[in-house]
Coordinates of C-alpha atoms in Angstrom, one line a residue:
Chain M
M1 CA 154.0 141.9 107.1
K2 CA 157.1 140.7 106.0
R3 CA 159.3 143.0 103.2
Y4 CA 161.7 141.9 101.0
D5 CA 163.6 144.5 98.3
L6 CA 162.5 142.0 95.6
I7 CA 159.9 139.3 95.0
I8 CA 159.5 137.1 92.1
V9 CA 156.9 135.5 90.9
G10 CA 157.8 132.0 89.0
A11 CA 161.0 130.0 89.9
G12 CA 161.3 128.9 86.6
P13 CA 163.9 130.0 83.7
S14 CA 163.9 133.8 84.1
G15 CA 162.7 134.2 87.4
L16 CA 165.6 132.3 89.1
S17 CA 167.9 133.9 86.4
A18 CA 166.5 137.2 87.6
A19 CA 166.8 136.0 91.1
I20 CA 170.4 134.9 90.8
E21 CA 171.2 138.7 89.3
A22 CA 169.8 140.3 92.2
A23 CA 170.9 138.2 94.8
R24 CA 174.6 138.8 93.6
R25 CA 174.4 142.9 93.6
G26 CA 173.0 142.3 97.5
L27 CA 169.1 142.3 97.1
N28 CA 167.5 140.5 99.4
V29 CA 165.1 138.2 97.1
V30 CA 162.7 135.7 97.5
V31 CA 161.2 133.3 94.7
F32 CA 157.3 132.3 95.0
D33 CA 156.9 128.9 92.9
E34 CA 153.6 127.4 93.3
N35 CA 155.3 124.0 92.0
E36 CA 156.6 121.4 94.4
K37 CA 160.2 121.9 92.8
P38 CA 162.0 124.7 90.9
G39 CA 162.9 125.0 87.4
G40 CA 159.6 125.4 85.6
Q41 CA 159.4 123.6 82.7
L42 CA 163.3 123.1 82.3
F43 CA 163.3 119.9 84.0
K44 CA 161.2 118.3 81.3
Q45 CA 163.5 119.4 78.2
I46 CA 165.4 116.6 77.1
H47 CA 166.8 118.0 74.0
K48 CA 170.0 119.6 73.2
F49 CA 169.1 123.6 73.3
F50 CA 169.6 125.8 70.4
G51 CA 171.5 129.1 70.3
S52 CA 175.7 129.6 70.9
K53 CA 178.1 129.1 73.8
E54 CA 176.6 131.9 75.3
H55 CA 173.0 130.7 75.4
K56 CA 173.8 127.3 76.4
A57 CA 173.9 125.8 73.4
K58 CA 173.8 121.8 73.2
I59 CA 173.6 121.8 76.6
R60 CA 170.0 119.5 77.2
G61 CA 167.4 121.6 78.9
F62 CA 167.2 119.5 82.1
V63 CA 171.3 119.9 82.8
I64 CA 170.9 123.5 82.3
G65 CA 168.0 123.6 85.0
E66 CA 170.4 121.8 87.1
Q67 CA 173.3 124.5 86.5
L68 CA 170.5 127.2 87.3
L69 CA 169.6 125.5 90.5
K70 CA 172.9 125.3 91.8
E71 CA 174.4 129.0 90.8
A72 CA 170.6 130.8 92.5
D73 CA 172.0 128.3 95.6
E74 CA 175.1 130.0 95.5
A75 CA 174.0 133.3 95.4
G76 CA 172.0 132.7 98.5
V77 CA 168.4 132.8 96.6
E78 CA 165.4 131.6 98.9
V79 CA 162.8 130.2 96.9
V80 CA 159.8 129.0 98.7
L81 CA 157.9 126.2 96.7
N82 CA 154.2 124.9 97.1
A83 CA 153.6 128.6 97.0
T84 CA 150.9 130.0 95.3
V85 CA 150.8 133.7 94.9
I86 CA 146.9 135.1 94.3
G87 CA 147.5 138.2 94.0
L88 CA 149.2 141.7 93.3
Y89 CA 148.2 144.4 94.9
Q90 CA 148.8 148.6 95.6
D91 CA 152.3 149.2 97.0
K92 CA 153.0 145.6 95.5
E93 CA 151.8 143.8 98.3
V94 CA 152.2 140.2 97.1
V95 CA 149.5 137.7 98.3
V96 CA 150.6 133.8 98.8
R97 CA 148.5 130.8 99.7
I98 CA 151.4 128.5 101.3
G99 CA 149.2 125.0 102.8
E100 CA 146.1 126.4 103.9
A101 CA 147.0 129.6 104.7
V102 CA 147.5 133.0 103.1
H103 CA 150.3 135.0 103.9
H104 CA 150.9 138.7 103.0
Y105 CA 154.1 140.4 101.9
K106 CA 155.9 143.4 100.7
G107 CA 158.3 143.9 97.9
D108 CA 160.2 147.0 97.1
A109 CA 160.4 145.4 93.3
V110 CA 158.3 142.8 92.2
I111 CA 159.0 140.5 89.2
I112 CA 157.1 138.4 87.5
A113 CA 158.0 135.5 85.5
T114 CA 155.3 133.3 85.8
G115 CA 155.1 131.8 82.2
A116 CA 152.7 130.7 80.2
S117 CA 150.2 127.9 79.8
E118 CA 149.0 126.1 77.3
N119 CA 146.7 126.4 74.9
M120 CA 143.7 124.1 73.6
V121 CA 141.4 123.5 71.0
T122 CA 138.0 121.9 71.1
F123 CA 136.4 118.9 69.0
D124 CA 133.5 116.5 69.5
G125 CA 135.2 114.4 72.5
W126 CA 138.2 116.5 73.5
T127 CA 137.0 116.3 77.2
L128 CA 137.7 112.3 76.9
P129 CA 140.6 111.1 79.4
G130 CA 143.0 110.1 76.7
V131 CA 143.1 113.8 75.2
I132 CA 145.9 115.3 76.8
G133 CA 148.3 118.4 76.4
A134 CA 151.4 118.6 74.6
G135 CA 153.1 119.4 78.6
A136 CA 151.3 116.8 80.4
A137 CA 152.8 114.5 78.0
Q138 CA 156.4 116.0 78.7
T139 CA 155.6 115.9 82.9
M140 CA 154.1 112.4 82.5
M141 CA 157.3 110.7 80.7
N142 CA 160.4 113.0 81.4
L143 CA 159.8 113.5 85.1
H144 CA 157.8 110.8 86.4
G145 CA 158.8 107.9 83.8
V146 CA 155.3 106.8 82.9
K147 CA 155.1 106.8 78.9
P148 CA 151.5 108.8 78.3
G149 CA 150.1 106.4 76.2
N150 CA 151.0 103.7 73.3
K151 CA 149.8 105.3 70.4
V152 CA 149.7 108.7 70.2
L153 CA 148.3 111.6 67.5
M154 CA 150.0 115.0 67.8
L155 CA 148.5 117.6 67.0
G156 CA 150.6 120.8 66.0
S157 CA 153.6 121.1 64.3
G158 CA 155.1 124.0 66.4
N159 CA 158.6 123.4 67.9
V160 CA 156.8 121.8 71.2
G161 CA 154.3 119.5 69.0
L162 CA 157.6 118.7 66.9
V163 CA 160.3 117.9 70.2
V164 CA 157.4 116.4 72.0
S165 CA 156.9 114.1 69.3
F166 CA 160.3 113.1 69.4
Q167 CA 160.4 112.5 73.2
L168 CA 157.4 110.4 72.7
L169 CA 159.1 107.9 70.3
Q170 CA 162.5 108.1 72.6
C171 CA 160.4 106.7 75.8
G172 CA 158.9 103.9 73.2
C173 CA 155.3 105.3 72.3
E174 CA 154.5 105.2 69.0
V175 CA 153.3 108.5 67.3
V176 CA 151.0 107.8 64.2
A177 CA 150.4 111.0 63.0
L178 CA 151.5 114.6 63.3
V179 CA 148.6 117.1 62.6
D180 CA 148.2 120.8 62.0
A181 CA 145.5 123.0 60.6
A182 CA 148.1 125.2 59.2
P183 CA 149.3 124.6 55.7
K184 CA 153.2 124.3 57.2
V185 CA 154.9 123.2 59.2
G186 CA 155.1 125.3 62.6
G187 CA 158.5 124.8 64.3
Y188 CA 162.0 124.3 63.6
G189 CA 162.7 122.2 60.0
V190 CA 164.9 119.9 62.1
H191 CA 163.1 119.2 64.8
A192 CA 160.4 118.3 61.9
A193 CA 163.2 116.3 60.2
K194 CA 164.0 114.3 62.8
V195 CA 160.8 113.1 63.4
A196 CA 159.9 112.5 59.9
R197 CA 163.0 110.2 59.5
T198 CA 162.0 107.5 62.3
G199 CA 158.2 107.4 59.8
V200 CA 155.8 109.5 61.8
P201 CA 153.6 110.4 58.9
F202 CA 152.6 114.6 58.6
Y203 CA 149.3 115.6 58.0
L204 CA 149.1 119.5 57.2
S205 CA 145.8 121.0 56.4
H206 CA 144.2 118.7 58.7
T207 CA 142.8 118.9 61.8
I208 CA 140.9 116.7 64.4
V209 CA 137.4 115.9 63.5
K210 CA 136.9 114.2 66.4
A211 CA 138.1 111.7 69.6
E212 CA 136.2 108.4 69.3
G213 CA 135.8 106.5 72.7
E214 CA 133.2 106.3 75.7
E215 CA 135.4 105.9 78.8
C216 CA 138.6 107.0 77.0
V217 CA 140.2 107.7 74.0
T218 CA 139.8 104.8 71.5
G219 CA 140.4 106.5 68.0
V220 CA 140.3 110.0 66.1
T221 CA 139.2 111.0 62.7
I222 CA 140.8 113.8 61.3
A223 CA 140.2 115.4 57.9
E224 CA 141.9 117.8 55.5
V225 CA 140.7 121.6 56.1
D226 CA 140.7 124.3 53.2
S227 CA 142.2 127.9 53.4
H228 CA 139.5 129.0 55.6
F229 CA 139.9 125.9 57.8
Q230 CA 136.8 124.3 57.1
F231 CA 136.7 120.6 56.7
I232 CA 136.9 118.7 53.1
P233 CA 133.9 116.4 53.0
G234 CA 135.5 112.9 52.0
T235 CA 139.2 113.8 53.4
E236 CA 138.7 112.0 56.9
K237 CA 140.9 109.6 57.8
H238 CA 141.0 107.1 60.9
F239 CA 143.7 106.3 63.3
D240 CA 143.2 104.0 66.1
V241 CA 144.7 105.4 69.3
D242 CA 144.6 105.7 73.0
T243 CA 146.3 109.3 73.3
I244 CA 145.7 112.3 71.4
C245 CA 148.1 115.2 72.2
L246 CA 147.4 119.3 72.0
A247 CA 150.3 121.6 71.5
V248 CA 148.6 124.4 70.2
G249 CA 150.5 127.3 71.6
L250 CA 151.2 128.9 74.8
S251 CA 149.4 132.2 76.2
P252 CA 151.3 134.5 78.6
M253 CA 150.1 133.9 82.3
S254 CA 149.9 137.6 83.0
Q255 CA 146.5 137.4 85.1
L256 CA 148.8 139.1 88.1
L257 CA 149.7 141.8 86.1
K258 CA 146.6 143.0 85.2
M259 CA 145.0 142.4 88.6
A260 CA 147.6 144.9 89.8
G261 CA 146.8 147.4 87.0
C262 CA 149.4 147.5 84.4
E263 CA 148.9 148.6 81.1
M264 CA 148.1 145.5 79.1
E265 CA 147.9 144.6 75.0
D266 CA 146.3 142.4 73.3
N267 CA 149.3 141.5 71.2
P268 CA 149.2 138.0 68.7
K269 CA 153.0 138.0 68.0
R270 CA 153.5 138.0 71.4
G271 CA 151.1 135.0 72.2
G272 CA 148.4 137.3 74.0
Q273 CA 147.1 139.2 76.8
V274 CA 150.7 140.9 77.6
P275 CA 152.0 143.6 79.6
I276 CA 153.2 146.6 77.8
C277 CA 156.4 147.1 79.2
D278 CA 160.2 148.4 77.4
E279 CA 162.8 145.7 76.3
Y280 CA 164.3 144.8 79.9
G281 CA 160.8 144.4 81.3
R282 CA 159.5 147.3 83.2
T283 CA 156.2 147.4 83.0
S284 CA 153.7 150.7 83.1
L285 CA 154.0 150.2 87.2
P286 CA 157.3 151.3 88.8
G287 CA 159.4 148.7 90.6
V288 CA 157.1 145.7 88.6
F289 CA 159.2 143.9 86.2
V290 CA 158.1 141.1 83.8
A291 CA 160.7 138.5 82.2
G292 CA 159.8 135.2 80.2
D293 CA 157.0 134.2 78.4
V294 CA 154.7 135.9 80.4
S295 CA 155.5 139.0 78.6
G296 CA 156.0 137.3 75.5
I297 CA 155.7 133.6 73.9
E298 CA 159.5 132.8 73.0
E299 CA 162.2 129.9 74.2
A300 CA 164.0 129.1 78.0
S301 CA 167.0 130.8 76.2
S302 CA 165.7 134.2 75.7
A303 CA 163.3 133.6 79.1
M304 CA 166.9 133.2 80.8
I305 CA 168.4 136.3 79.3
E306 CA 165.2 138.3 80.4
G307 CA 165.4 137.4 83.7
R308 CA 168.9 138.6 84.1
M309 CA 168.0 141.7 82.3
A310 CA 165.0 141.8 85.0
G311 CA 167.3 141.0 87.7
I312 CA 169.7 143.8 87.3
V313 CA 167.2 146.4 86.1
A314 CA 165.5 145.7 89.5
A315 CA 169.0 146.0 91.6
E316 CA 169.2 149.5 89.4
Y317 CA 165.7 150.9 90.3
L318 CA 166.5 150.0 94.1
G319 CA 169.6 152.0 93.7
Y320 CA 171.8 148.9 94.1
M321 CA 174.2 149.9 91.5
E322 CA 174.8 153.5 89.7
K323 CA 173.1 153.6 86.0
E324 CA 176.7 153.3 84.4
E325 CA 176.9 150.1 85.9
L326 CA 173.9 149.1 84.8
D327 CA 174.6 150.2 81.2
S328 CA 177.4 148.0 80.9
N329 CA 176.0 144.9 82.6
L330 CA 173.3 144.9 79.9
V331 CA 175.5 145.0 76.9
D332 CA 176.3 141.4 76.9
L333 CA 173.0 140.6 77.6
D334 CA 171.5 142.8 74.7
K335 CA 173.6 141.2 72.5
A336 CA 172.7 137.9 73.4
L337 CA 169.1 138.5 73.7
D338 CA 169.4 139.7 70.2
G339 CA 171.5 137.1 68.8
L340 CA 168.3 134.8 69.4
R341 CA 166.1 136.9 68.1
Q342 CA 166.9 136.5 64.5
G343 CA 166.6 134.2 61.2
M344 CA 163.5 133.1 60.0
F345 CA 161.5 132.4 63.5
A346 CA 162.3 135.5 64.9
P347 CA 159.2 137.3 66.6
K348 CA 159.4 139.6 64.3
N349 CA 159.1 137.2 61.2
R350 CA 156.2 135.6 63.0
G351 CA 153.6 134.9 60.3
K352 CA 155.8 136.1 57.5
D353 CA 156.3 134.0 54.5
I354 CA 159.6 133.5 53.7
E355 CA 160.4 132.0 50.4
T356 CA 164.4 131.9 50.4
T357 CA 167.3 132.0 52.8
D358 CA 169.9 134.5 54.1
E359 CA 171.9 133.3 51.4
G360 CA 169.6 133.5 48.6
I361 CA 168.3 129.5 48.7
P362 CA 165.1 128.8 47.8
V363 CA 163.6 127.3 51.0
S364 CA 162.2 123.2 51.1
K365 CA 158.8 123.3 50.1
N366 CA 158.6 119.6 50.9
L367 CA 159.8 120.3 54.5
L368 CA 156.9 122.8 55.2
K369 CA 154.5 120.7 53.6
H370 CA 155.6 116.9 54.9
G371 CA 158.2 117.2 57.5
F372 CA 161.5 116.4 55.5
V373 CA 163.8 118.3 52.5
A374 CA 162.9 116.2 49.7
D375 CA 165.9 114.4 47.9
D376 CA 165.7 116.5 44.8
E377 CA 166.1 119.4 46.8
I378 CA 168.5 119.0 49.9
E379 CA 171.5 119.6 47.6
R380 CA 170.7 122.9 46.8
F381 CA 172.2 124.1 50.6
P382 CA 175.9 124.6 51.3
G383 CA 176.2 122.1 54.1
V384 CA 175.3 119.1 51.8
T385 CA 178.5 118.7 49.6
H386 CA 179.9 115.4 48.0
A387 CA 184.1 114.5 48.6
K388 CA 186.1 111.6 48.6
G389 CA 186.3 109.8 52.0
I390 CA 184.2 110.9 55.2
H391 CA 183.1 114.2 55.1
P392 CA 179.9 115.9 57.1
V393 CA 176.8 116.3 55.5
M394 CA 174.8 119.1 57.2
E395 CA 170.8 118.9 56.5
C396 CA 170.6 122.7 58.1
T397 CA 168.3 124.3 55.7
Q398 CA 166.7 127.1 57.5
N399 CA 168.4 130.4 59.5
I400 CA 168.1 129.9 63.0
P401 CA 170.3 131.0 65.7
C402 CA 172.5 127.7 66.4
N403 CA 176.1 127.4 65.6
P404 CA 177.4 124.6 68.6
C405 CA 178.6 122.6 65.2
Q406 CA 181.1 125.5 64.2
D407 CA 182.9 125.1 67.3
A408 CA 182.5 120.9 67.6
C409 CA 184.5 120.4 64.7
P410 CA 188.7 120.0 66.0
K411 CA 189.4 120.2 62.2
H412 CA 187.7 123.3 61.7
C413 CA 185.7 121.8 58.8
I414 CA 182.2 123.7 59.6
R415 CA 181.5 127.6 59.1
I416 CA 178.9 129.5 59.9
G417 CA 181.0 133.0 60.6
S418 CA 179.7 136.0 63.0
N419 CA 175.9 135.4 62.0
I420 CA 174.8 132.4 63.9
T421 CA 171.6 132.1 62.0
A422 CA 173.9 131.7 58.6
L423 CA 173.8 127.9 57.5
P424 CA 176.7 125.9 57.6
A425 CA 179.0 125.5 55.1
V426 CA 182.0 123.2 54.8
E427 CA 185.3 124.8 54.7
E428 CA 187.3 124.6 51.6
G429 CA 190.4 122.8 51.7
S430 CA 189.8 121.6 55.7
E431 CA 190.1 117.5 56.4
C432 CA 187.2 115.7 58.4
V433 CA 188.7 113.0 60.5
G434 CA 185.7 111.4 61.3
C435 CA 185.4 112.0 64.8
G436 CA 181.6 112.5 64.6
M437 CA 182.2 115.6 67.3
C438 CA 179.6 118.0 65.2
V439 CA 176.8 115.1 64.5
A440 CA 176.4 114.4 68.6
S441 CA 176.6 118.8 68.6
C442 CA 174.0 119.3 66.2
S443 CA 171.1 120.6 68.6
G444 CA 168.7 119.4 65.6
Q445 CA 170.6 116.5 64.5
A446 CA 170.8 117.5 61.2
I447 CA 174.6 116.1 60.6
F448 CA 175.6 113.4 59.3
L449 CA 178.8 111.6 58.5
V450 CA 179.0 110.3 54.9
D451 CA 181.8 108.0 53.0
E452 CA 180.3 107.7 49.6
T453 CA 183.9 105.4 49.0
Y454 CA 183.8 103.2 52.4
E455 CA 184.3 100.1 50.3
E456 CA 183.5 98.8 46.9
G457 CA 179.9 99.2 46.0
Y458 CA 179.2 100.5 49.4
A459 CA 179.2 103.7 51.6
S460 CA 179.2 104.7 55.2
I461 CA 176.5 106.9 57.1
T462 CA 177.0 107.8 60.7
I463 CA 173.3 109.2 62.1
P464 CA 173.0 110.6 65.8
Y465 CA 170.7 107.8 67.5
E466 CA 169.0 108.6 70.5
F467 CA 166.8 105.4 71.0
L468 CA 166.4 102.0 73.0
P469 CA 167.6 99.6 72.7
L470 CA 170.9 100.6 70.8
P471 CA 171.3 98.2 67.8
E472 CA 174.7 95.9 67.4
V473 CA 177.0 96.2 65.4
G474 CA 176.4 93.3 62.7
A475 CA 172.8 94.1 63.0
K476 CA 170.9 93.9 59.4
G477 CA 167.9 96.2 59.2
N478 CA 166.5 99.1 56.8
A479 CA 167.8 102.2 55.7
L480 CA 164.9 104.7 56.1
G481 CA 164.9 108.3 53.7
R482 CA 164.2 111.2 55.4
D483 CA 160.7 111.0 54.5
G484 CA 160.9 107.2 56.7
K485 CA 160.3 105.2 54.3
K486 CA 162.5 102.2 53.4
V487 CA 165.4 103.1 51.0
C488 CA 167.4 99.9 51.2
D489 CA 169.0 97.3 53.4
A490 CA 171.8 98.5 55.9
E491 CA 174.0 96.5 57.9
V492 CA 174.9 98.7 61.3
I493 CA 179.3 98.8 61.4
S494 CA 180.1 100.9 64.2
V495 CA 177.9 102.2 67.3
K496 CA 179.8 104.8 69.4
S497 CA 178.5 106.2 72.6
I498 CA 181.0 108.5 74.2
P499 CA 180.9 111.1 77.3
A500 CA 181.6 113.4 75.2
F501 CA 178.4 113.4 72.7
D502 CA 176.2 113.6 75.9
K503 CA 173.6 110.6 75.0
T504 CA 173.7 111.0 71.5
N505 CA 175.1 107.9 69.7
L506 CA 176.7 107.6 66.7
L507 CA 175.4 105.0 64.6
T508 CA 177.1 104.2 61.4
M509 CA 175.7 101.8 58.8
K510 CA 176.6 100.8 55.3
V511 CA 174.4 101.1 52.6
P512 CA 175.1 100.5 48.9
T513 CA 176.8 103.7 47.3
E514 CA 173.5 104.9 45.6
Y515 CA 171.6 105.7 48.6
A516 CA 174.5 107.3 50.4
M517 CA 172.5 110.5 49.9
K518 CA 169.4 109.1 50.7
A519 CA 169.5 106.7 53.7
R520 CA 168.9 108.7 56.9
F521 CA 168.0 106.7 59.3
Y522 CA 167.8 102.9 60.7
K523 CA 165.5 100.5 61.5
E524 CA 165.5 97.1 62.8
A525 CA 163.9 94.9 60.2
Chain D
M1 CA 151.5 97.0 77.2
E2 CA 153.9 98.0 80.0
S3 CA 153.4 101.9 80.4
R4 CA 156.6 102.5 83.0
I5 CA 159.4 103.1 81.2
A6 CA 162.3 101.2 82.2
E7 CA 165.3 102.7 80.7
H8 CA 165.2 106.2 78.7
P9 CA 167.9 106.5 76.3
I10 CA 168.7 110.3 77.8
L11 CA 167.4 110.2 81.2
G12 CA 168.6 106.6 82.3
V13 CA 166.5 104.5 84.8
P14 CA 163.8 106.6 86.5
E15 CA 164.4 107.8 89.9
K16 CA 161.6 106.5 92.3
G17 CA 160.5 106.1 95.5
K18 CA 159.9 103.1 97.6
K19 CA 157.1 101.1 96.1
V20 CA 154.2 101.6 98.3
T21 CA 150.2 100.3 98.0
F22 CA 147.3 102.2 97.8
T23 CA 143.2 101.9 97.2
Y24 CA 141.5 103.1 94.0
N25 CA 138.0 102.1 94.8
D26 CA 138.1 98.9 96.1
T27 CA 141.0 97.7 94.3
Q28 CA 144.9 97.6 95.6
V29 CA 147.5 99.5 93.3
E30 CA 150.8 99.8 93.5
G31 CA 152.6 103.2 93.1
Y32 CA 156.1 104.4 93.8
E33 CA 156.2 107.2 97.2
G34 CA 156.2 110.8 96.1
E35 CA 155.2 110.2 92.5
P36 CA 151.7 112.3 91.4
I37 CA 148.8 110.2 92.5
A38 CA 147.8 110.6 88.7
A39 CA 151.1 108.6 87.4
A40 CA 150.6 105.8 89.6
L41 CA 147.1 105.3 88.3
K42 CA 148.1 105.8 84.6
A43 CA 150.9 103.6 85.0
A44 CA 148.2 101.1 86.2
G45 CA 146.2 101.7 83.2
L46 CA 143.6 103.9 85.3
M47 CA 142.4 106.5 83.4
V48 CA 138.8 107.7 84.5
H49 CA 139.4 110.1 87.7
R50 CA 136.0 111.7 87.6
Y51 CA 132.7 112.0 86.1
T52 CA 131.2 115.4 85.5
K53 CA 128.3 117.1 88.1
K54 CA 125.9 117.9 85.4
E55 CA 126.3 115.6 82.0
H56 CA 128.1 112.8 83.9
K57 CA 131.1 112.6 81.3
P58 CA 134.4 111.2 82.4
R59 CA 137.8 112.9 83.2
G60 CA 141.0 112.3 83.4
I61 CA 144.6 113.3 83.0
F62 CA 145.0 116.8 81.0
C63 CA 147.5 119.4 81.3
A64 CA 149.4 117.0 84.3
I65 CA 150.6 120.4 86.1
G66 CA 148.2 121.3 88.5
R67 CA 146.2 124.0 86.5
C68 CA 143.3 122.3 84.8
T69 CA 141.5 120.6 87.8
D70 CA 140.5 117.9 85.5
C71 CA 142.1 115.1 87.1
V72 CA 140.7 115.9 90.9
M73 CA 139.5 113.0 92.6
V74 CA 138.2 111.6 96.2
V75 CA 141.5 111.6 98.0
D76 CA 141.7 110.1 101.9
G77 CA 137.7 111.2 101.8
K78 CA 138.7 114.6 100.5
P79 CA 137.1 115.7 96.8
N80 CA 138.5 117.9 94.8
I81 CA 141.9 116.9 95.2
R82 CA 144.2 117.5 92.2
T83 CA 146.1 114.0 91.7
C84 CA 148.7 115.4 89.2
V85 CA 150.5 117.2 92.2
T86 CA 149.3 115.4 94.7
P87 CA 152.2 112.7 96.0
L88 CA 151.5 109.4 96.5
K89 CA 151.8 108.0 100.4
E90 CA 151.3 104.6 101.5
G91 CA 148.1 103.6 102.1
M92 CA 145.8 106.2 100.4
K93 CA 142.5 105.8 100.0
V94 CA 141.9 107.5 96.0
Q95 CA 138.1 107.3 94.6
T96 CA 136.5 108.7 91.8
Q97 CA 134.9 111.5 92.4
Y98 CA 131.3 111.7 90.9
G99 CA 130.1 115.8 91.1
V100 CA 132.1 116.3 94.0
S101 CA 131.0 113.4 95.9
D102 CA 132.7 109.5 96.2
K103 CA 129.3 108.1 95.7
P104 CA 128.3 107.2 91.8
F105 CA 125.3 109.4 90.6
A106 CA 122.5 106.8 91.7
E107 CA 123.3 106.7 95.3
Q108 CA 123.5 110.9 95.5

C-alpha cells in the first residue's frame, strides 16, 4: 500500500490551499479529486470576489483558480484527477477508485476538503428535464459555453441564486423572475440590486407550485406563501419558461468523515451534518483534518484560508514544524479569516433580524423585499452624497466584508477605515477626477459616478456594465431605475474598457438632471 | 434560438475542441470533442436523456457535475453513463436509456 505524509481529498479551493502549505513545509502530499479538472467550483465563478486584498478581493474567481493551480504546481503538489475517494478507514487508509480499479493508500495525516453539494426542493414536476441546479447552470454556461436555457426562473435569493441569475443575464438568457419562499432576500443586497436594476422581478414569500410540461419544462406556476410557508390560494402566477434553476442552499459532503468515525453534529448554522472540529480543522480523530465547506458552508475565500490553516496544522502534527512556528504561522490567517466572518452575513448572525447597520442606519426594507433600495431610502447611506462636478455614489448599504473601493481611488476619496465591514463614505474635501477605478473595483457593482452639473439640464451617470453587445457612444435608449423600470431617455456619451477595469466596462449616459439619483442602468430602447 | 454562447462579456470566446459528429439515437449531431456529451446534447436542444424504469418519466441534466446520475444514457452500448462528465468523442453512439436498456419499453 502506497504511503503519503498527507492525503487530501478534494482539489477545490480549500484542498489545494492545504496542499500548497503542506508541500512547502516538506510533506509528501497527494490530492485526489473525482473531477476531470482541479479547482472545484472556482472556475465557474466569474464575478469579482469580495473581501480585502489578502482575500484576493476584486479578482474574479476563475483567475484565483488559475493562481492557485500555479502555486500548487510550484510547490510540487501531486494532484490525481478522475480519482473518486470511496472510503476512509481506520488508521487513515484511503480507498480510491481510479478508472475501473480500486486503489488503497495510507496517509499519516488526512485532510478532507470535499466541499458541499446542492440542496433540492421538490414540487410537482421537479424531475422534468429543464429543472436544474444553479450549479448546473454555472457549469453549462461558464465552463462549457452553452446557455442553460432561454427563459429561466430562479428559485432562491441567497448569494448563489443572485450571482447565478446575473451570470445567466450575462450569457444572454432572460431571467423572468427570482423567487424565494423566505420573506427576505438571503444574499448580499448589492448582488440583488445588480440583478433587479436590469429588470428582473423579485418574488419573496413565493415558491413554486408546479413545473409544467410533458417531456421537458414549458412553464412554471408560483404562488405566495404565508408565514407558515403554506400557499395562499388565488396568488398563483404563471410564467412561460424552459428552465427552472434551483439555488436553495448547500450541504456539507461529510460522508467520508462519518464513515471514518469522526464525531459529527447536526448544525443548521454550518449547513447540516458536519464534523465536530476546532478552529483549525482538527477533528475528533487524531491526524484527520477538515477544511472548506465540508466543515460548514461559507465562501470560497474563507475555504482557501481554512485550507491553508489545515495544511499547516497537519505539518505540525507530523513534526514538520515546532509549535511556536505553527502559532506564528497562524496569526495572519486567523486575522484574515476573522475579517471575512464579520458583518451582517457573518456565520454568527445567520437567522438574525438585523434592523440597523453598524453605523446605526436603518437597513433598506425594500432591498430585502424587492431586491433594490427604494429612492426614498438611498440618501440615508454615507456613500450617497451630492457634490458639484463628478463624484462617486456608493450604494453600499449593508455591512459586508469588502473594501477594494477604498484602495482603488488614487485620490483617496473613499473611506472605509480599518473595519472592512464599515459602509464606504465619501472623504470630505477630496477631489474625484472621474477615473472610474472605484466603479470597476466594486465587486458588488454598487458604485456609480454622478455629475449632476454635466450640462445645462443634464447629468452624467457612469455605471458598471458587464454585458454584450456593448452599446456604442451616441446610442439612445432607456435609463432604468434601481427597480429595473424605465425612468427616462438616456444617451450613451462614453464607453470605457481598459485592462485595469478587468472586463467591467464603464458606460456613461446622459440623463435629465432630475433623474441623476434615480437612473442606474442602461438598456437599448 | 442558438444556445452556444458565441462571445461572453467576461470569458470571451469559449475555447472548444475540434468539431465532431456523433449519433443521438438515429440522428447525427455535432458537438465539440472533449466537452461533456450532455453539453453537446443541450446545445442541440435535446433535453431528454432517459426514461425511468418504473414510471417511464423523462429525465435530463440536473446537477451537471456527475453527482445526481439523472443524465445517464447508453453510450457506445454501455448503460448508466453519466453524460455530464463523459467527454464527447468522434463517432460516439449515444442512446436514450429506458430503465437500464437502450430498447424502448414496448420492445423490452
